[in-house]
Amino acid sequence: MITVRLSTYARYGFALLLSMAAIALPTVPASAAQDEAIDVEAVDQFVIDSLAQAGIPGAAIAITRGREIVHVRGYGHDSEGSAVTDGTSFRIASLSKAFTSLAVMQLVDAGKIALDDSVYSRLPEFHIADPRGKDITIRELLDQTSGLADREVPDLSRPQPATLAEAAASLHAARLVADPGDEFNYHNPNYQVAARLVEVVSGESFDEYLRHHVFRPAGMDASTDTKKDNDPVADLAGGHLLAYGRPVPVPAPGDFADGAGGVVSTAADMAQWLIVQAGGGVTADGVRIVSESAMTQMHTSRGSSRYALGWSTSGPEDAPTRLTHTGNLLTFSAATAILPESRIGLSLMFNASSGVLIEQIGIFHGVLDIIEGGDPRPTAPYLSRQVPRHRARGPHCRHASRGVSWSGLRGSVGSPPRPDTCPRNRAPRTARWTARAGRVCAQARWMVPRWPRLHLGHDPVQLARARDLRCHDCARRDCDAGRQELAAWSDRTAGSSEVRGCSQRAGGSGAESVATRAGDADTRATVGLS
């Protein structure tokens, strides 16, 4: 029996399990979606309205049915002001995992490896300190049950590798949190090791392998693979971080992404990918790039985790009714779904991110509702139920408060304000983590390990933006003022003397938000997410 651990966090799919919990709710039967035409105009209007409400600058969508491309288009603009089209590039984050999985399955089809082979036997450079490591199989890397986890191998705070070879070798001191195959832990290094395995077995670099054996055969000519989340890509503009409903352009931190979250693609290319996934491994041109049995294994989960090989599943294990995944980088996010019975595929990509993808997942689910013949459900109330208020006020928030200090802010934004006591939680220093329906609490916990990587200490305006993300008043006293000030900060170039935070006026301590223990598993805990 596989145990699901929800206390771990992985950088590039942060909202996956939240979205899966929501997706599992009753929907219109797939047969209805199969028989009815998709209301593309309703989809467009819903997405346009939702983007405006959420403050997301740009997005792109792809909808397919069988080998037919039903709809591809872009909305809004990129960070350089250019209109988003179906050819605009986005970082798709953890949607990349399905590409890694397919590459592995191609090698399985070729007889070069088997899913139940020991990783040690196929990748000699991968050896870990835990003696149980010899039992890890390739399948367990892909379904995230290897026993590797963030609480033993803190992916964000460890030195970032430069290559997949370094990523695999850097795990030499790792200890497992469970026996291989026993426990689900969403952990990006699993897929980094799997991608390195593709390199070693195929004799090609991972990006070359994807280009020659996946992108090109599938007709995804504009797609590419990157090593880090800030690697320059032709025609790829920067992304945004959402703060109080306002997109803030920030640089990506340069975290290693290859294998787990490094693919860059477009809506037009993702349509081709959806056709392959929904069509049992056959491209729009009728070319088979992976066997049907391999695709079935990719889409089939084991045990209670409901995570297959790069996909999360809903419905019966042997016949899932829905396959989904989300992806989340600091400044880009994405979500995708396959409805196997109707062979409908959906991908949405956004050039903005937030802690738990509240807005993005709401849009994603609304589009799924329309595709399945229903009305889009209200987004904010629906999603806020996934992060109950009592959890936002509970010990999970105090976990986030641990390991936070003024070390990176003192001298840049003045003296720290006095600690405050949240009227709904009498523990000091937790006011900034308590949110309306718990949303900002989860968002803040996601951002804590990231801000040191943004090198904000030299930029008071950026510091103000970072500070305002946590400066939220659980007594609901200055939220409007916070939005107004953030808007003003976007246009300000003045020094630190002009930096003021709504938490100071509200008596809060929201500026104390630089993590000195970013590797602490508690600061990376999820609320039941990917």
mmCIF file of C-alpha atoms in Angstrom, residues 22-350:
data_model
loop_
_atom_site.group_PDB
_atom_site.id
_atom_site.type_symbol
_atom_site.label_atom_id
_atom_site.label_comp_id
_atom_site.label_asym_id
_atom_site.label_seq_id
_atom_site.Cartn_x
_atom_site.Cartn_y
_atom_site.Cartn_z
ATOM 1 C CA ALA A 22 -10.988 19.773 -6.974
ATOM 2 C CA ILE A 23 -11.032 17.950 -10.288
ATOM 3 C CA ALA A 24 -12.247 14.797 -8.598
ATOM 4 C CA LEU A 25 -15.592 16.382 -7.800
ATOM 5 C CA PRO A 26 -18.608 15.220 -9.865
ATOM 6 C CA THR A 27 -18.720 16.608 -13.382
ATOM 7 C CA VAL A 28 -20.768 16.243 -16.491
ATOM 8 C CA PRO A 29 -20.230 12.720 -17.892
ATOM 9 C CA ALA A 30 -17.488 12.470 -20.491
ATOM 10 C CA SER A 31 -19.998 11.096 -23.005
ATOM 11 C CA ALA A 32 -21.772 14.451 -22.928
ATOM 12 C CA ALA A 33 -18.543 16.226 -23.770
ATOM 13 C CA GLN A 34 -17.934 13.709 -26.531
ATOM 14 C CA ASP A 35 -21.296 14.302 -28.193
ATOM 15 C CA GLU A 36 -21.615 18.065 -27.858
ATOM 16 C CA ALA A 37 -19.739 20.803 -29.663
ATOM 17 C CA ILE A 38 -17.423 22.795 -27.416
ATOM 18 C CA ASP A 39 -18.620 26.367 -26.991
ATOM 19 C CA VAL A 40 -15.400 28.128 -27.951
ATOM 20 C CA GLU A 41 -16.937 31.583 -27.659
ATOM 21 C CA ALA A 42 -17.985 30.856 -24.086
ATOM 22 C CA VAL A 43 -14.476 29.612 -23.320
ATOM 23 C CA ASP A 44 -12.907 32.776 -24.720
ATOM 24 C CA GLN A 45 -15.249 35.098 -22.863
ATOM 25 C CA PHE A 46 -14.735 33.246 -19.597
ATOM 26 C CA VAL A 47 -10.954 33.280 -19.926
ATOM 27 C CA ILE A 48 -10.826 36.959 -20.912
ATOM 28 C CA ASP A 49 -13.062 37.997 -18.021
ATOM 29 C CA SER A 50 -11.205 35.793 -15.542
ATOM 30 C CA LEU A 51 -7.769 37.045 -16.579
ATOM 31 C CA ALA A 52 -8.916 40.627 -16.107
ATOM 32 C CA GLN A 53 -10.367 39.838 -12.699
ATOM 33 C CA ALA A 54 -7.234 37.995 -11.567
ATOM 34 C CA GLY A 55 -4.779 40.535 -12.957
ATOM 35 C CA ILE A 56 -2.981 37.961 -15.110
ATOM 36 C CA PRO A 57 -1.408 39.770 -18.085
ATOM 37 C CA GLY A 58 -1.418 36.951 -20.628
ATOM 38 C CA ALA A 59 -2.382 33.367 -21.272
ATOM 39 C CA ALA A 60 -2.751 30.866 -24.093
ATOM 40 C CA ILE A 61 -5.074 27.911 -24.559
ATOM 41 C CA ALA A 62 -5.170 24.709 -26.593
ATOM 42 C CA ILE A 63 -8.209 22.443 -26.868
ATOM 43 C CA THR A 64 -8.230 19.251 -28.922
ATOM 44 C CA ARG A 65 -10.590 16.364 -29.577
ATOM 45 C CA GLY A 66 -9.078 13.213 -31.056
ATOM 46 C CA ARG A 67 -6.774 14.420 -33.838
ATOM 47 C CA GLU A 68 -8.720 17.638 -34.283
ATOM 48 C CA ILE A 69 -7.463 20.964 -32.965
ATOM 49 C CA VAL A 70 -10.641 22.581 -31.678
ATOM 50 C CA HIS A 71 -9.211 25.854 -30.454
ATOM 51 C CA VAL A 72 -5.849 27.560 -29.973
ATOM 52 C CA ARG A 73 -5.354 31.217 -29.205
ATOM 53 C CA GLY A 74 -3.646 33.708 -26.943
ATOM 54 C CA TYR A 75 -5.052 36.339 -24.610
ATOM 55 C CA GLY A 76 -3.604 39.579 -23.308
ATOM 56 C CA HIS A 77 0.034 40.554 -23.594
ATOM 57 C CA ASP A 78 3.505 39.522 -22.484
ATOM 58 C CA SER A 79 5.884 41.430 -20.234
ATOM 59 C CA GLU A 80 7.174 43.391 -23.206
ATOM 60 C CA GLY A 81 3.717 44.534 -24.267
ATOM 61 C CA SER A 82 3.378 42.248 -27.282
ATOM 62 C CA ALA A 83 0.079 40.477 -27.861
ATOM 63 C CA VAL A 84 -0.001 36.829 -26.784
ATOM 64 C CA THR A 85 -0.814 34.464 -29.650
ATOM 65 C CA ASP A 86 -0.935 30.716 -30.146
ATOM 66 C CA GLY A 87 2.753 30.978 -31.060
ATOM 67 C CA THR A 88 3.859 32.779 -27.897
ATOM 68 C CA SER A 89 6.293 30.804 -25.772
ATOM 69 C CA PHE A 90 5.634 29.913 -22.120
ATOM 70 C CA ARG A 91 7.571 27.958 -19.532
ATOM 71 C CA ILE A 92 5.254 25.039 -18.760
ATOM 72 C CA ALA A 93 6.965 24.005 -15.492
ATOM 73 C CA SER A 94 5.885 20.591 -14.195
ATOM 74 C CA LEU A 95 3.876 19.764 -17.296
ATOM 75 C CA SER A 96 7.386 18.859 -18.448
ATOM 76 C CA LYS A 97 7.303 15.698 -16.349
ATOM 77 C CA ALA A 98 5.053 13.940 -18.855
ATOM 78 C CA PHE A 99 7.663 14.620 -21.553
ATOM 79 C CA THR A 100 10.352 12.984 -19.433
ATOM 80 C CA SER A 101 8.048 10.051 -18.778
ATOM 81 C CA LEU A 102 7.335 9.602 -22.477
ATOM 82 C CA ALA A 103 11.052 9.685 -23.277
ATOM 83 C CA VAL A 104 11.631 6.904 -20.746
ATOM 84 C CA MET A 105 8.771 4.866 -22.184
ATOM 85 C CA GLN A 106 10.250 5.169 -25.684
ATOM 86 C CA LEU A 107 13.399 3.520 -24.354
ATOM 87 C CA VAL A 108 11.239 0.839 -22.731
ATOM 88 C CA ASP A 109 9.555 0.253 -26.109
ATOM 89 C CA ALA A 110 12.995 -0.089 -27.695
ATOM 90 C CA GLY A 111 13.925 -2.792 -25.177
ATOM 91 C CA LYS A 112 16.820 -0.767 -23.787
ATOM 92 C CA ILE A 113 15.396 -0.575 -20.269
ATOM 93 C CA ALA A 114 12.433 -1.878 -18.260
ATOM 94 C CA LEU A 115 10.333 0.080 -15.803
ATOM 95 C CA ASP A 116 11.137 -2.321 -13.001
ATOM 96 C CA ASP A 117 14.894 -2.210 -13.563
ATOM 97 C CA SER A 118 16.928 -0.961 -10.636
ATOM 98 C CA VAL A 119 18.129 2.586 -11.260
ATOM 99 C CA TYR A 120 21.519 1.558 -9.870
ATOM 100 C CA SER A 121 21.899 -1.052 -12.605
ATOM 101 C CA ARG A 122 21.228 1.446 -15.383
ATOM 102 C CA LEU A 123 22.782 4.586 -13.953
ATOM 103 C CA PRO A 124 26.026 3.767 -12.105
ATOM 104 C CA GLU A 125 26.631 7.403 -11.131
ATOM 105 C CA PHE A 126 23.431 7.382 -9.065
ATOM 106 C CA HIS A 127 24.308 6.026 -5.629
ATOM 107 C CA ILE A 128 22.914 7.371 -2.387
ATOM 108 C CA ALA A 129 23.963 6.978 1.227
ATOM 109 C CA ASP A 130 20.849 5.056 2.163
ATOM 110 C CA PRO A 131 21.358 1.321 1.476
ATOM 111 C CA ARG A 132 17.725 1.069 0.367
ATOM 112 C CA GLY A 133 18.659 3.135 -2.682
ATOM 113 C CA LYS A 134 19.720 -0.009 -4.531
ATOM 114 C CA ASP A 135 16.053 -1.060 -4.633
ATOM 115 C CA ILE A 136 14.730 2.085 -6.342
ATOM 116 C CA THR A 137 13.274 1.247 -9.744
ATOM 117 C CA ILE A 138 12.730 3.444 -12.773
ATOM 118 C CA ARG A 139 8.978 3.191 -12.254
ATOM 119 C CA GLU A 140 9.353 4.505 -8.707
ATOM 120 C CA LEU A 141 11.171 7.575 -9.982
ATOM 121 C CA LEU A 142 8.317 8.338 -12.358
ATOM 122 C CA ASP A 143 5.432 7.699 -9.956
ATOM 123 C CA GLN A 144 7.254 9.557 -7.158
ATOM 124 C CA THR A 145 7.497 6.616 -4.756
ATOM 125 C CA SER A 146 11.303 6.296 -4.718
ATOM 126 C CA GLY A 147 11.514 7.344 -1.063
ATOM 127 C CA LEU A 148 13.355 10.542 -1.944
ATOM 128 C CA ALA A 149 11.639 13.617 -0.522
ATOM 129 C CA ASP A 150 12.180 17.303 0.121
ATOM 130 C CA ARG A 151 12.398 16.857 3.868
ATOM 131 C CA GLU A 152 15.615 14.868 3.427
ATOM 132 C CA VAL A 153 16.823 16.401 0.151
ATOM 133 C CA PRO A 154 15.704 20.059 0.230
ATOM 134 C CA ASP A 155 15.527 20.787 -3.461
ATOM 135 C CA LEU A 156 15.368 24.570 -3.196
ATOM 136 C CA SER A 157 18.088 25.236 -0.672
ATOM 137 C CA ARG A 158 20.691 22.743 -1.871
ATOM 138 C CA PRO A 159 23.357 24.004 -4.303
ATOM 139 C CA GLN A 160 21.767 24.061 -7.720
ATOM 140 C CA PRO A 161 23.340 21.673 -10.241
ATOM 141 C CA ALA A 162 24.285 22.842 -13.716
ATOM 142 C CA THR A 163 23.603 19.564 -15.548
ATOM 143 C CA LEU A 164 21.560 16.421 -15.175
ATOM 144 C CA ALA A 165 24.747 14.488 -14.446
ATOM 145 C CA GLU A 166 25.466 16.822 -11.535
ATOM 146 C CA ALA A 167 21.871 16.567 -10.372
ATOM 147 C CA ALA A 168 22.042 12.769 -10.164
ATOM 148 C CA ALA A 169 25.492 12.696 -8.584
ATOM 149 C CA SER A 170 24.576 15.371 -6.019
ATOM 150 C CA LEU A 171 22.188 12.952 -4.326
ATOM 151 C CA HIS A 172 25.049 10.803 -2.999
ATOM 152 C CA ALA A 173 24.358 11.825 0.615
ATOM 153 C CA ALA A 174 20.590 11.407 0.371
ATOM 154 C CA ARG A 175 18.587 9.393 2.873
ATOM 155 C CA LEU A 176 15.186 7.948 2.019
ATOM 156 C CA VAL A 177 12.088 8.835 4.034
ATOM 157 C CA ALA A 178 10.438 5.487 3.221
ATOM 158 C CA ASP A 179 11.177 2.188 1.548
ATOM 159 C CA PRO A 180 11.015 2.446 -2.259
ATOM 160 C CA GLY A 181 7.467 1.886 -3.473
ATOM 161 C CA ASP A 182 5.820 2.536 -0.093
ATOM 162 C CA GLU A 183 5.188 6.262 0.032
ATOM 163 C CA PHE A 184 4.334 9.009 -2.460
ATOM 164 C CA ASN A 185 6.438 12.161 -2.203
ATOM 165 C CA TYR A 186 6.320 14.710 -4.999
ATOM 166 C CA HIS A 187 9.998 15.479 -5.529
ATOM 167 C CA ASN A 188 11.620 17.029 -8.599
ATOM 168 C CA PRO A 189 14.966 15.182 -8.321
ATOM 169 C CA ASN A 190 13.103 11.960 -9.184
ATOM 170 C CA TYR A 191 12.554 13.338 -12.663
ATOM 171 C CA GLN A 192 16.022 14.816 -12.895
ATOM 172 C CA VAL A 193 17.438 11.333 -12.331
ATOM 173 C CA ALA A 194 15.000 9.898 -14.893
ATOM 174 C CA ALA A 195 16.080 12.489 -17.456
ATOM 175 C CA ARG A 196 19.743 11.676 -16.773
ATOM 176 C CA LEU A 197 18.890 8.022 -17.359
ATOM 177 C CA VAL A 198 17.542 8.995 -20.795
ATOM 178 C CA GLU A 199 20.859 10.690 -21.564
ATOM 179 C CA VAL A 200 22.978 7.721 -20.503
ATOM 180 C CA VAL A 201 20.880 5.052 -22.221
ATOM 181 C CA SER A 202 20.273 6.990 -25.449
ATOM 182 C CA GLY A 203 23.721 8.562 -25.754
ATOM 183 C CA GLU A 204 22.143 11.978 -26.435
ATOM 184 C CA SER A 205 21.764 15.025 -24.232
ATOM 185 C CA PHE A 206 18.265 15.308 -22.840
ATOM 186 C CA ASP A 207 17.372 18.399 -24.846
ATOM 187 C CA GLU A 208 18.610 16.754 -28.032
ATOM 188 C CA TYR A 209 16.672 13.600 -27.245
ATOM 189 C CA LEU A 210 13.436 15.529 -26.774
ATOM 190 C CA ARG A 211 14.028 17.525 -29.935
ATOM 191 C CA HIS A 212 14.765 14.487 -32.119
ATOM 192 C CA HIS A 213 12.402 11.898 -30.648
ATOM 193 C CA VAL A 214 9.508 13.867 -29.151
ATOM 194 C CA PHE A 215 9.173 17.475 -30.309
ATOM 195 C CA ARG A 216 10.011 17.001 -33.980
ATOM 196 C CA PRO A 217 7.959 13.808 -34.569
ATOM 197 C CA ALA A 218 4.985 15.335 -32.740
ATOM 198 C CA GLY A 219 5.098 18.528 -34.830
ATOM 199 C CA MET A 220 6.185 20.678 -31.876
ATOM 200 C CA ASP A 221 8.740 22.734 -33.779
ATOM 201 C CA ALA A 222 8.604 25.765 -31.473
ATOM 202 C CA SER A 223 9.223 23.779 -28.275
ATOM 203 C CA THR A 224 12.540 23.392 -26.513
ATOM 204 C CA ASP A 225 14.046 22.189 -23.252
ATOM 205 C CA THR A 226 16.028 24.334 -20.818
ATOM 206 C CA LYS A 227 18.312 23.573 -17.904
ATOM 207 C CA LYS A 228 17.418 26.483 -15.620
ATOM 208 C CA ASP A 229 14.251 28.486 -15.169
ATOM 209 C CA ASN A 230 15.999 31.656 -16.344
ATOM 210 C CA ASP A 231 17.823 30.286 -19.387
ATOM 211 C CA PRO A 232 17.298 32.676 -22.303
ATOM 212 C CA VAL A 233 15.013 31.344 -25.031
ATOM 213 C CA ALA A 234 14.384 33.071 -28.335
ATOM 214 C CA ASP A 235 11.083 34.988 -28.359
ATOM 215 C CA LEU A 236 10.369 34.151 -24.706
ATOM 216 C CA ALA A 237 9.496 37.217 -22.647
ATOM 217 C CA GLY A 238 9.732 37.271 -18.870
ATOM 218 C CA GLY A 239 6.875 36.394 -16.562
ATOM 219 C CA HIS A 240 5.161 37.945 -13.577
ATOM 220 C CA LEU A 241 4.397 37.341 -9.934
ATOM 221 C CA LEU A 242 0.846 38.160 -8.825
ATOM 222 C CA ALA A 243 0.605 40.414 -5.783
ATOM 223 C CA TYR A 244 -2.751 41.761 -4.629
ATOM 224 C CA GLY A 245 -4.164 41.104 -8.069
ATOM 225 C CA ARG A 246 -1.389 43.070 -9.755
ATOM 226 C CA PRO A 247 1.280 41.423 -11.937
ATOM 227 C CA VAL A 248 4.807 42.308 -10.859
ATOM 228 C CA PRO A 249 7.628 41.514 -13.322
ATOM 229 C CA VAL A 250 10.404 39.756 -11.410
ATOM 230 C CA PRO A 251 13.393 37.772 -12.633
ATOM 231 C CA ALA A 252 13.359 34.013 -12.319
ATOM 232 C CA PRO A 253 15.736 32.777 -9.606
ATOM 233 C CA GLY A 254 17.800 30.479 -11.846
ATOM 234 C CA ASP A 255 16.799 27.196 -10.250
ATOM 235 C CA PHE A 256 17.677 23.967 -12.026
ATOM 236 C CA ALA A 257 14.653 22.810 -14.027
ATOM 237 C CA ASP A 258 15.781 20.174 -16.520
ATOM 238 C CA GLY A 259 13.828 16.926 -16.519
ATOM 239 C CA ALA A 260 11.243 18.156 -14.015
ATOM 240 C CA GLY A 261 10.169 21.551 -15.334
ATOM 241 C CA GLY A 262 12.356 22.811 -18.155
ATOM 242 C CA VAL A 263 10.163 22.609 -21.266
ATOM 243 C CA VAL A 264 9.194 25.811 -23.076
ATOM 244 C CA SER A 265 6.277 25.527 -25.488
ATOM 245 C CA THR A 266 3.406 27.323 -27.210
ATOM 246 C CA ALA A 267 -0.334 26.759 -27.397
ATOM 247 C CA ALA A 268 -0.012 25.535 -30.972
ATOM 248 C CA ASP A 269 2.625 23.000 -29.960
ATOM 249 C CA MET A 270 0.737 21.922 -26.851
ATOM 250 C CA ALA A 271 -2.219 21.105 -29.080
ATOM 251 C CA GLN A 272 0.007 18.598 -30.867
ATOM 252 C CA TRP A 273 1.094 17.181 -27.505
ATOM 253 C CA LEU A 274 -2.510 16.771 -26.366
ATOM 254 C CA ILE A 275 -3.290 14.819 -29.528
ATOM 255 C CA VAL A 276 -0.443 12.407 -28.782
ATOM 256 C CA GLN A 277 -1.566 11.941 -25.184
ATOM 257 C CA ALA A 278 -5.254 11.518 -25.987
ATOM 258 C CA GLY A 279 -4.550 9.371 -29.031
ATOM 259 C CA GLY A 280 -2.587 6.578 -27.403
ATOM 260 C CA GLY A 281 0.811 7.781 -28.634
ATOM 261 C CA VAL A 282 -0.140 8.689 -32.221
ATOM 262 C CA THR A 283 0.534 12.169 -33.606
ATOM 263 C CA ALA A 284 -1.870 14.329 -35.623
ATOM 264 C CA ASP A 285 -0.161 13.014 -38.769
ATOM 265 C CA GLY A 286 -0.763 9.417 -37.758
ATOM 266 C CA VAL A 287 2.826 8.695 -36.700
ATOM 267 C CA ARG A 288 3.194 6.533 -33.614
ATOM 268 C CA ILE A 289 5.932 7.824 -31.285
ATOM 269 C CA VAL A 290 5.264 5.491 -28.360
ATOM 270 C CA SER A 291 3.343 2.242 -28.045
ATOM 271 C CA GLU A 292 -0.232 2.195 -26.860
ATOM 272 C CA SER A 293 0.714 -0.105 -23.971
ATOM 273 C CA ALA A 294 3.413 2.355 -22.910
ATOM 274 C CA MET A 295 0.911 5.200 -22.987
ATOM 275 C CA THR A 296 -1.501 3.128 -20.907
ATOM 276 C CA GLN A 297 1.195 2.628 -18.283
ATOM 277 C CA MET A 298 1.918 6.358 -18.296
ATOM 278 C CA HIS A 299 -1.742 7.009 -17.521
ATOM 279 C CA THR A 300 -2.234 4.299 -14.870
ATOM 280 C CA SER A 301 -1.565 4.970 -11.195
ATOM 281 C CA ARG A 302 -0.744 2.544 -8.408
ATOM 282 C CA GLY A 303 -2.155 2.763 -4.917
ATOM 283 C CA SER A 304 -3.732 5.666 -3.092
ATOM 284 C CA SER A 305 -1.561 8.463 -4.489
ATOM 285 C CA ARG A 306 -3.395 8.429 -7.839
ATOM 286 C CA TYR A 307 -0.183 9.683 -9.440
ATOM 287 C CA ALA A 308 0.757 7.809 -12.592
ATOM 288 C CA LEU A 309 3.902 8.481 -14.648
ATOM 289 C CA GLY A 310 3.845 12.252 -14.923
ATOM 290 C CA TRP A 311 0.052 12.512 -14.605
ATOM 291 C CA SER A 312 -2.421 12.573 -11.754
ATOM 292 C CA THR A 313 -5.511 10.464 -12.305
ATOM 293 C CA SER A 314 -9.174 10.471 -11.336
ATOM 294 C CA GLY A 315 -11.630 7.597 -11.561
ATOM 295 C CA PRO A 316 -10.902 3.865 -11.619
ATOM 296 C CA GLU A 317 -7.215 2.979 -11.538
ATOM 297 C CA ASP A 318 -7.440 0.812 -14.661
ATOM 298 C CA ALA A 319 -9.658 3.265 -16.578
ATOM 299 C CA PRO A 320 -9.111 6.837 -15.376
ATOM 300 C CA THR A 321 -11.754 9.360 -16.359
ATOM 301 C CA ARG A 322 -9.427 12.328 -16.151
ATOM 302 C CA LEU A 323 -5.671 12.927 -16.343
ATOM 303 C CA THR A 324 -4.314 16.221 -15.088
ATOM 304 C CA HIS A 325 -1.199 18.068 -14.074
ATOM 305 C CA THR A 326 -0.299 21.602 -13.131
ATOM 306 C CA GLY A 327 2.981 23.458 -13.206
ATOM 307 C CA ASN A 328 4.248 26.422 -11.226
ATOM 308 C CA LEU A 329 7.428 28.430 -11.517
ATOM 309 C CA LEU A 330 7.992 31.762 -9.854
ATOM 310 C CA THR A 331 6.735 33.711 -12.880
ATOM 311 C CA PHE A 332 4.934 31.187 -15.113
ATOM 312 C CA SER A 333 2.231 28.591 -14.500
ATOM 313 C CA ALA A 334 0.267 26.047 -16.495
ATOM 314 C CA ALA A 335 -2.378 23.339 -16.248
ATOM 315 C CA THR A 336 -3.408 20.510 -18.542
ATOM 316 C CA ALA A 337 -6.042 17.791 -18.694
ATOM 317 C CA ILE A 338 -6.903 14.756 -20.797
ATOM 318 C CA LEU A 339 -10.418 13.249 -20.796
ATOM 319 C CA PRO A 340 -9.692 9.726 -22.064
ATOM 320 C CA GLU A 341 -13.251 8.708 -22.908
ATOM 321 C CA SER A 342 -13.951 11.710 -25.112
ATOM 322 C CA ARG A 343 -10.284 12.092 -26.142
ATOM 323 C CA ILE A 344 -10.487 15.786 -25.331
ATOM 324 C CA GLY A 345 -7.336 17.615 -24.298
ATOM 325 C CA LEU A 346 -6.895 21.004 -22.651
ATOM 326 C CA SER A 347 -3.799 23.053 -21.883
ATOM 327 C CA LEU A 348 -3.706 26.511 -20.355
ATOM 328 C CA MET A 349 -0.511 28.497 -19.887
ATOM 329 C CA PHE A 350 -0.127 31.755 -17.968
#
